[in-house]
Tab-separated table of C-alpha atoms and ligand atoms in Angstrom:
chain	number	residue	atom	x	y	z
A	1	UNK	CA	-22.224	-25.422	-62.458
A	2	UNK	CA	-25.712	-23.865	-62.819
A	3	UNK	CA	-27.251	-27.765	-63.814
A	4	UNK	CA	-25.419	-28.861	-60.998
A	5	UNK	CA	-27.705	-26.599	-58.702
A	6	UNK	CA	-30.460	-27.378	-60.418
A	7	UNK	CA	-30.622	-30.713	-60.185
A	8	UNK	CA	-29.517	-30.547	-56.309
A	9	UNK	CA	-32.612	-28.224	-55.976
A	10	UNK	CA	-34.596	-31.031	-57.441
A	11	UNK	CA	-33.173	-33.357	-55.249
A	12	UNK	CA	-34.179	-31.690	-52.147
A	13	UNK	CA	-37.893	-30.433	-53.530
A	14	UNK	CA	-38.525	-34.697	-54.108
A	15	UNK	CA	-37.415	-35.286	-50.009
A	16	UNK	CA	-39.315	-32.466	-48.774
A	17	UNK	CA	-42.501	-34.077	-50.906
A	18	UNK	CA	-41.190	-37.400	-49.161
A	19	UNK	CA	-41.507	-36.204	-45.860
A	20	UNK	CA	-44.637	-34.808	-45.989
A	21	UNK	CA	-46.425	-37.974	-47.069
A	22	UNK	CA	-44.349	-40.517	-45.280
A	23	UNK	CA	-43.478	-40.410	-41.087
A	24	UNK	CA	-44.844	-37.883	-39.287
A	25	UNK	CA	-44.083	-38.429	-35.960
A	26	UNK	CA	-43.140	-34.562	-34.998
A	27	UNK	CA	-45.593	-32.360	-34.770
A	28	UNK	CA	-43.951	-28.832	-33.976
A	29	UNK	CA	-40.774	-28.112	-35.022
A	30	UNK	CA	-39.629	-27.909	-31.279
A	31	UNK	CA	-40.280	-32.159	-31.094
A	32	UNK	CA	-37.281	-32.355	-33.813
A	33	UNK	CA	-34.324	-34.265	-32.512
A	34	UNK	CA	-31.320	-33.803	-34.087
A	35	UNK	CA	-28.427	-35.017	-34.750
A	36	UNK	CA	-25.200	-33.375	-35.582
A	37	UNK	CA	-24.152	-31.543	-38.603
A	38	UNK	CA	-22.553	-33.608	-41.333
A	39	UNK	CA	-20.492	-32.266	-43.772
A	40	UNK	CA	-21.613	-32.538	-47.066
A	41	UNK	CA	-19.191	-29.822	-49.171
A	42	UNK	CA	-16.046	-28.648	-47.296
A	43	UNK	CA	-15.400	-24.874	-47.039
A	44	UNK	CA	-12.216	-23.540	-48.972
A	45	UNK	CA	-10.856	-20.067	-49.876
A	46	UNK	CA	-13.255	-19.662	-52.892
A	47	UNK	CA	-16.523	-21.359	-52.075
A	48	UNK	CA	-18.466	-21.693	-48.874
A	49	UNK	CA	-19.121	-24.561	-47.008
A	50	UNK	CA	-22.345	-27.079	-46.678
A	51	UNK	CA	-23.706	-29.122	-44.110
A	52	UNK	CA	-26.953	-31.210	-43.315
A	53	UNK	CA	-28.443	-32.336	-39.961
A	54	UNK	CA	-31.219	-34.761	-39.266
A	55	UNK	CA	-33.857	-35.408	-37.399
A	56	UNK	CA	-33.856	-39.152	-35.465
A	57	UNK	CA	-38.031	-39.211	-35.267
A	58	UNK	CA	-38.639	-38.203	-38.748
A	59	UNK	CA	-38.100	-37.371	-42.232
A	60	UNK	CA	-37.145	-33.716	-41.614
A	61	UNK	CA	-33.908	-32.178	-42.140
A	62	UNK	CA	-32.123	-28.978	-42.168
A	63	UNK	CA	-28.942	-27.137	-44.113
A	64	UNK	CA	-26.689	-24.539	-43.720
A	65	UNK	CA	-23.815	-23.056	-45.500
A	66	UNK	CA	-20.438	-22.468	-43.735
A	67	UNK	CA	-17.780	-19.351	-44.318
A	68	UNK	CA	-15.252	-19.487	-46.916
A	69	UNK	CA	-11.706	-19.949	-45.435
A	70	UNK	CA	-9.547	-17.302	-45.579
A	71	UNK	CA	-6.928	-17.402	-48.879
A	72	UNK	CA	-3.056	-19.135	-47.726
A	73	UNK	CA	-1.422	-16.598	-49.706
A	74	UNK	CA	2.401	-17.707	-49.468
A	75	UNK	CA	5.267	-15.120	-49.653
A	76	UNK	CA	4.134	-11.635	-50.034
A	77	UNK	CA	5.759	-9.318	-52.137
A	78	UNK	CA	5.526	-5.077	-50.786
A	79	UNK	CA	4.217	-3.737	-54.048
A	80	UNK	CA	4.452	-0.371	-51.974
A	81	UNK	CA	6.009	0.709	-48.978
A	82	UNK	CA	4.505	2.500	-46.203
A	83	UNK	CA	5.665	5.679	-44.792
A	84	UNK	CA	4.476	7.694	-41.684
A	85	UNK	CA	1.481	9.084	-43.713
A	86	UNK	CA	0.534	6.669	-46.256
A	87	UNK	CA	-0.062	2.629	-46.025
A	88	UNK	CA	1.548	0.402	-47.725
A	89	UNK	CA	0.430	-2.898	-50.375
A	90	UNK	CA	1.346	-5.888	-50.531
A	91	UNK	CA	0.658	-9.131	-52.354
A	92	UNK	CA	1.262	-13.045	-52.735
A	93	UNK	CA	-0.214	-16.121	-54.470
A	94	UNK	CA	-3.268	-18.269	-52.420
A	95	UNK	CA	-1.086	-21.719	-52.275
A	96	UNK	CA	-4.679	-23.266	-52.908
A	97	UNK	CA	-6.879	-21.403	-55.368
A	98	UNK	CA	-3.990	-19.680	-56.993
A	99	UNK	CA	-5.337	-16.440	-56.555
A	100	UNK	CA	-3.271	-12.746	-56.220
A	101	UNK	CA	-4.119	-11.707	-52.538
A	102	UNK	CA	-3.474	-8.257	-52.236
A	103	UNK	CA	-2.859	-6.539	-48.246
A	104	UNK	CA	-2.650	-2.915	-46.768
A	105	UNK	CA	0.665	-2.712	-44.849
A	106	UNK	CA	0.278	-0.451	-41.547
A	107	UNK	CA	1.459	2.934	-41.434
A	108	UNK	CA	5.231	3.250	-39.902
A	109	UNK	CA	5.263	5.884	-36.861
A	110	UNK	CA	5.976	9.400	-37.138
A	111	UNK	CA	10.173	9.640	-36.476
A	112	UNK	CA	10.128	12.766	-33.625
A	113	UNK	CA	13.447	13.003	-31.969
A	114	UNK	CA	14.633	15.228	-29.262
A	115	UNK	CA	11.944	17.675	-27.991
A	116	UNK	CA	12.349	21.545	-28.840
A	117	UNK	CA	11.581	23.568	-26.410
A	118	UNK	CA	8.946	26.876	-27.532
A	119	UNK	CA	8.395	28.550	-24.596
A	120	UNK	CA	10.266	27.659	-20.967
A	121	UNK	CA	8.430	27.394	-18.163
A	122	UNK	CA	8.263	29.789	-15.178
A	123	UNK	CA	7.570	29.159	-11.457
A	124	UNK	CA	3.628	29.361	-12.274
A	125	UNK	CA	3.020	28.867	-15.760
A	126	UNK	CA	3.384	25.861	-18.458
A	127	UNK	CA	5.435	25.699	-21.187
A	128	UNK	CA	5.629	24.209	-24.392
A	129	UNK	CA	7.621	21.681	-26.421
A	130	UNK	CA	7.341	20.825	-29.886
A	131	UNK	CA	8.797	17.409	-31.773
A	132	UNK	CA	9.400	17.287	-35.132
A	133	UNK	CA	8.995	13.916	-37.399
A	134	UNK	CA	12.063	13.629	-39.552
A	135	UNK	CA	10.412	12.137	-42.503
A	136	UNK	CA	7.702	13.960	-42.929
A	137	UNK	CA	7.674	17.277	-40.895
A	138	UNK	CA	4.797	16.478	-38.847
A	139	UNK	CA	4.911	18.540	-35.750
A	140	UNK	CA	3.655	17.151	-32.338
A	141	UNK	CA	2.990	19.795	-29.255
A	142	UNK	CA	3.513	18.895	-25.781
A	143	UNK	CA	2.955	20.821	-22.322
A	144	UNK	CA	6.012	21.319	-19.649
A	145	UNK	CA	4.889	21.673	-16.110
A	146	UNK	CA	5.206	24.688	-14.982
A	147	UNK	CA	8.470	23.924	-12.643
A	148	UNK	CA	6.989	25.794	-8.953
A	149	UNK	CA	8.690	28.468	-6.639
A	150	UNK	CA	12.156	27.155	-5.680
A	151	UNK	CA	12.447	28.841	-2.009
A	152	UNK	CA	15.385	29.805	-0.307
A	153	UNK	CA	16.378	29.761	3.326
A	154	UNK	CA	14.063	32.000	5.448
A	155	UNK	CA	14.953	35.076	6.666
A	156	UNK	CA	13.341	35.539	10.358
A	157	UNK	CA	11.365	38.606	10.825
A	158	UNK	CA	10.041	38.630	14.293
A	159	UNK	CA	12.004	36.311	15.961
A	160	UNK	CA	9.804	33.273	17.751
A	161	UNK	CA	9.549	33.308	21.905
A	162	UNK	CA	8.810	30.660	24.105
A	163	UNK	CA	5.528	32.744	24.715
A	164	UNK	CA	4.746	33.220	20.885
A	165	UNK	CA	5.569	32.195	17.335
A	166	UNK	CA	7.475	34.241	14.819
A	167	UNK	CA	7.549	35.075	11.467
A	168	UNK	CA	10.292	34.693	8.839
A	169	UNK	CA	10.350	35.368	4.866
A	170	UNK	CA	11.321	33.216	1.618
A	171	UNK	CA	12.362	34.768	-1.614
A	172	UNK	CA	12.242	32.111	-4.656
A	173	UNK	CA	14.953	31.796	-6.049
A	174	UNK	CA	14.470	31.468	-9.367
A	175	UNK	CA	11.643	34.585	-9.941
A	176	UNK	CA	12.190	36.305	-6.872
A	177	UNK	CA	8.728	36.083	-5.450
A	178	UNK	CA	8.483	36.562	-1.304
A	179	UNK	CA	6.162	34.776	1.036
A	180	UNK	CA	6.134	34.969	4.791
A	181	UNK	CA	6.459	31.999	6.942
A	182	UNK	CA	5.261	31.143	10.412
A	183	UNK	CA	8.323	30.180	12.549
A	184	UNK	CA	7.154	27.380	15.530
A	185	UNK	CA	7.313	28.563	18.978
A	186	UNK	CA	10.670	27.912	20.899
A	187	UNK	CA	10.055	25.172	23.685
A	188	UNK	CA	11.125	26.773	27.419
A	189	UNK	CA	14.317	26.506	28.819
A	190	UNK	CA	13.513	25.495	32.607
A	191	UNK	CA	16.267	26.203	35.026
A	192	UNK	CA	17.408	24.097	38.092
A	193	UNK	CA	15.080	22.679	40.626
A	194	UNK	CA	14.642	24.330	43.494
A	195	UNK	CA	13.307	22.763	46.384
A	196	UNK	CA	10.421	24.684	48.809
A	197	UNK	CA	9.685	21.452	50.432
A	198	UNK	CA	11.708	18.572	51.333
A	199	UNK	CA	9.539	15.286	51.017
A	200	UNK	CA	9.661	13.546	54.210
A	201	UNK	CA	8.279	9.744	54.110
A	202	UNK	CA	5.216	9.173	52.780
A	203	UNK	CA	4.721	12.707	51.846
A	204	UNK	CA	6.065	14.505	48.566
A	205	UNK	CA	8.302	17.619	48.697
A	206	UNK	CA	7.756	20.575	46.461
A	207	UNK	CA	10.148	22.106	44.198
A	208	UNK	CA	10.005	25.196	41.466
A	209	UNK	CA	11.768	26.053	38.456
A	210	UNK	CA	11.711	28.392	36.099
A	211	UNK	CA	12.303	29.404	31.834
A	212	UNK	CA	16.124	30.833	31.423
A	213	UNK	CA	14.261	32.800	28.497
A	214	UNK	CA	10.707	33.863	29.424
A	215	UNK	CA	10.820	33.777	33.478
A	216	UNK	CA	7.981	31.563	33.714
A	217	UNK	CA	7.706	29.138	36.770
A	218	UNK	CA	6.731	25.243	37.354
A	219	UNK	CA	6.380	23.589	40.142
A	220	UNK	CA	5.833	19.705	41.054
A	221	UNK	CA	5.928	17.343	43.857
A	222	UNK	CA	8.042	14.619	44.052
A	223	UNK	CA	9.474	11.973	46.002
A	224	UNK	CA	13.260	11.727	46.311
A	225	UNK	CA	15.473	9.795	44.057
A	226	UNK	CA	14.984	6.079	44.196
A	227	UNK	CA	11.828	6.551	45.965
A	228	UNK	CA	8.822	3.725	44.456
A	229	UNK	CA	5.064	4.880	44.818
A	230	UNK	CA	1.704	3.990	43.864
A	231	UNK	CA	0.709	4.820	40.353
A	232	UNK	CA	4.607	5.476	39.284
A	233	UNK	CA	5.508	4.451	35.646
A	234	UNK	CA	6.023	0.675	35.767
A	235	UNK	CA	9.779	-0.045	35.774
A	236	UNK	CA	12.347	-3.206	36.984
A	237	UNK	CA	12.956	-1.407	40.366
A	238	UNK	CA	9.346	-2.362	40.951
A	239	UNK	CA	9.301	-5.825	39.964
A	240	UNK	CA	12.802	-6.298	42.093
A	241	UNK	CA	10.824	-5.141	44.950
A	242	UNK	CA	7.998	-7.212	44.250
A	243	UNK	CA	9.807	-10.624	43.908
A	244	UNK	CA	11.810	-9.462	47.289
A	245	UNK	CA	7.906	-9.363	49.161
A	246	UNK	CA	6.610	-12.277	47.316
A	247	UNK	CA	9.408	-14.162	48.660
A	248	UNK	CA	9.028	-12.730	52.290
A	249	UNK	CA	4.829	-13.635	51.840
A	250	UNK	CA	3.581	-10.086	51.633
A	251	UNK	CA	2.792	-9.768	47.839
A	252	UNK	CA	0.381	-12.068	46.474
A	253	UNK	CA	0.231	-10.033	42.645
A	254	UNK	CA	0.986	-9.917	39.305
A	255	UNK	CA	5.100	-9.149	39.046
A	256	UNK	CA	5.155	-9.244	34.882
A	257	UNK	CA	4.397	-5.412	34.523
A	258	UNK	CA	6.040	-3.849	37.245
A	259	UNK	CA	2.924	-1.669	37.604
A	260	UNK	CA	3.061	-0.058	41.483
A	261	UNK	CA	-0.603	-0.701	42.108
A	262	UNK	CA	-2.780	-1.121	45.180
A	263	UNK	CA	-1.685	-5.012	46.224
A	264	UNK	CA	2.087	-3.729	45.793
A	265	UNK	CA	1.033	-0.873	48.118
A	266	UNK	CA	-0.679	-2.769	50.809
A	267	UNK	CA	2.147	-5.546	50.778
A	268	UNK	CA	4.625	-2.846	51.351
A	269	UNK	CA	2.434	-0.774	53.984
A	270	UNK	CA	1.966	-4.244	55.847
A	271	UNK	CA	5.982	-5.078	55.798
A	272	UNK	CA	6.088	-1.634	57.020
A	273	UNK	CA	3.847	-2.404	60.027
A	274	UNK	CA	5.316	-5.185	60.981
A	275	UNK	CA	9.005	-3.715	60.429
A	276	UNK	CA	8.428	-1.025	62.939
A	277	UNK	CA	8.295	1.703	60.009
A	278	UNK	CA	5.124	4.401	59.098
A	279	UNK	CA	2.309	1.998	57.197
A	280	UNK	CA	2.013	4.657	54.220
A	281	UNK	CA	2.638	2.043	51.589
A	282	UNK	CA	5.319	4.529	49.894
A	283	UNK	CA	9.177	2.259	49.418
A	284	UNK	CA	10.981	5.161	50.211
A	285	UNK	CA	14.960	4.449	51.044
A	286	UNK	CA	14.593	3.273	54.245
A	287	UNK	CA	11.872	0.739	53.210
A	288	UNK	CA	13.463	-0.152	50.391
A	289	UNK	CA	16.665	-1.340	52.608
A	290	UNK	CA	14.474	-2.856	54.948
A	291	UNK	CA	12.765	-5.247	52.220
A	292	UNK	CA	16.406	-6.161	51.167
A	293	UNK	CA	17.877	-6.808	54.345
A	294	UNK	CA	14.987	-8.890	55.360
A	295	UNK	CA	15.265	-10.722	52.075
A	296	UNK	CA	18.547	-11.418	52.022
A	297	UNK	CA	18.223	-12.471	55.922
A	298	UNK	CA	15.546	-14.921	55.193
A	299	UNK	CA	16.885	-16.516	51.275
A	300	UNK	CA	20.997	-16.265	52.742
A	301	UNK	CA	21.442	-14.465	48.711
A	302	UNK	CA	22.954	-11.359	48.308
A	303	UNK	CA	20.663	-8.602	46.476
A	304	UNK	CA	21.568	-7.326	43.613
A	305	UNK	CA	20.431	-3.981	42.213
A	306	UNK	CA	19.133	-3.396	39.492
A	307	UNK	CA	21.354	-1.071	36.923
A	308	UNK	CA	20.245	0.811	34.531
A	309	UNK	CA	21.612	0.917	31.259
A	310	UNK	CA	24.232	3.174	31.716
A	311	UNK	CA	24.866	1.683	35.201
A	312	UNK	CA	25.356	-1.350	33.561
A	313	UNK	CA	28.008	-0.166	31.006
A	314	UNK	CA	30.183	1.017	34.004
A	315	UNK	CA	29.975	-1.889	35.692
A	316	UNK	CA	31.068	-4.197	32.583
A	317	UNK	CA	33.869	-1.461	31.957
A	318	UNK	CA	34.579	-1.742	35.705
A	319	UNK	CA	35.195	-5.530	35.177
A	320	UNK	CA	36.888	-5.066	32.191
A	321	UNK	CA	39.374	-3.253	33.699
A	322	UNK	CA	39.783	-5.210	36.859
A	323	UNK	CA	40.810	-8.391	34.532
B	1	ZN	ZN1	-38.758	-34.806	-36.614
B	2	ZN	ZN1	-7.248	-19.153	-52.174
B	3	ZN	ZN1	6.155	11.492	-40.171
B	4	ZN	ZN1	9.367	31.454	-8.310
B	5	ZN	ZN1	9.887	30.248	28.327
């Protein structure tokens, strides 16, 4: 073995003299071109690997040496086993070199079973657990949430008003801790209407009503029942209307939305004017009939109004019944 290096050693002292004398077409080692590595001694399990490259312009060459391969031990044999606190050993034969390989085996986890409980937890404060590995005693501590106030129903202490809120109190249940609560102010109760003003036309009426619990008044205006004016919350009654005066050439608008805006308000105050009714742009009843009778005068179709939906359930019973 030792000749063998020797003379290999030789060898490669004789083609470095070689190239120095013969080519010397690179200058710096950067002009070197190279070509691949070749494989001159395989790498196995007991002695490393070597390999040559080239250079394509000149004499020079380089080497390197390659990591042994790992040993292909084949079935191992557990020479001892591991338990939760020491590793285990194993060992086989390397199918190539012959060799004993000898492993660590991984220690096995701890065996804990069921937690034990050391201290219970309260309403505020953690508590404690503890496992216990069955092979080898090893203890393992954990933390319990503390488990928070479990409160009860609340007991009112001022009762709440429509004016103000009140105040009510919660006991926990478990450690008998109390807190006090703020109870949400009770909405009013408002009465009946009563009307102080009729609305007449154009013009709204007035009407009051008070809170059954704390006496305290409203008031609003408002048109009567049925009644469609400017600004109103958009609804079908308004877009019935509106096909009735596009038909009859008075409304030239939108009828998608049934938003009561200013066109729908000057087509009705100008089928007012020309109806022999007050121009205030307001469909009040009598308007209202007036755009249906002249609609249903002019088409020769009978109008039909439109139901809500609870309207419309009495109607389908109605029919239901009449079969
Ligand atoms: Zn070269
Ligand atoms: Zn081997
Ligand atoms: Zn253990
Ligand atoms: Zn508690
Ligand atoms: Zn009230």
């Amino acid at each position: 073995m030792r000749k063998r290096r020797w003379v290999f050693a030789a060898c490669l002292m004789l083609l470095a003299a070689m190239a120095g004398t013969a080519q010397a077409a690179c200058e710096r080692e950067e002009d070197h071109r190279y070509g691949s590595w070749k494989t001159k001694t395989s790498a196995t399990c007991t002695r490393q690997g070597h390999q040559f490259r080239y250079c394509r312009n000149c004499d020079h060459w380089e080497q390197r040496y390659t990591a042994k391969l790992p040993h292909t031990p084949g079935e191992m044999t557990v020479t001892q086993a591991p338990t939760c606190t020491e590793k285990g050993r194993e060992e086989g034969v390397c199918t190539v070199c012959g060799r004993t390989v000898r492993r660590s085996i991984d220690k096995l986890p701890h065996a804990y079973g069921e937690m034990t409980v050391t201290r219970e937890p309260t309403c505020t404060a953690d508590g404690r657990g503890e496992y216990t590995c069955a092979t080898c005693g090893r203890k393992k501590a954990e933390t319990i949430d503390a488990l928070g106030h479990d409160w009860g129903e609340t007991v009112t202490v001022k009762a709440p008003t429509c004016k103000a809120s009140g105040t009510g109190e919660q006991t926990c249940l478990r450690c008998g801790r109390t807190r006090t609560v703020k109870i949400d102010r009770l909405e009013h109760v408002w009465g009946d209407w009563t009307v102080t003003r009729e609305p007449e036309g154009a013009r709204r009426g007035e009407r009051t009503c008070a809170c059954t619990l704390c006496g305290r008044a409203r008031s609003e205006r408002f048109y009567p029942e049925g009644t469609l004016y400017e600004d109103m919350e958009p609804c079908e009654d308004v877009i019935a209307m509106q096909e009735k005066l596009r038909d009859l050439g008075y409304y030239k608008g939108s009828i998608r939305s049934g938003t009561y805006g200013e066109l729908t308000s000057g087509a009705v105050a100008r089928f007012q004017k020309e109806h022999g009714l007050s121009d205030h742009g307001v469909a009040d009843g009598e308007t209202l009939a007036a755009i249906t009778a002249a609609w249903e005068a002019q088409t020769g179709k009978t109008a039909v109004d439109v139901l809500d939906d609870e309207e419309m359930e009495h109607a389908e019973q109605a029919q239901t019944i009449g079969k």
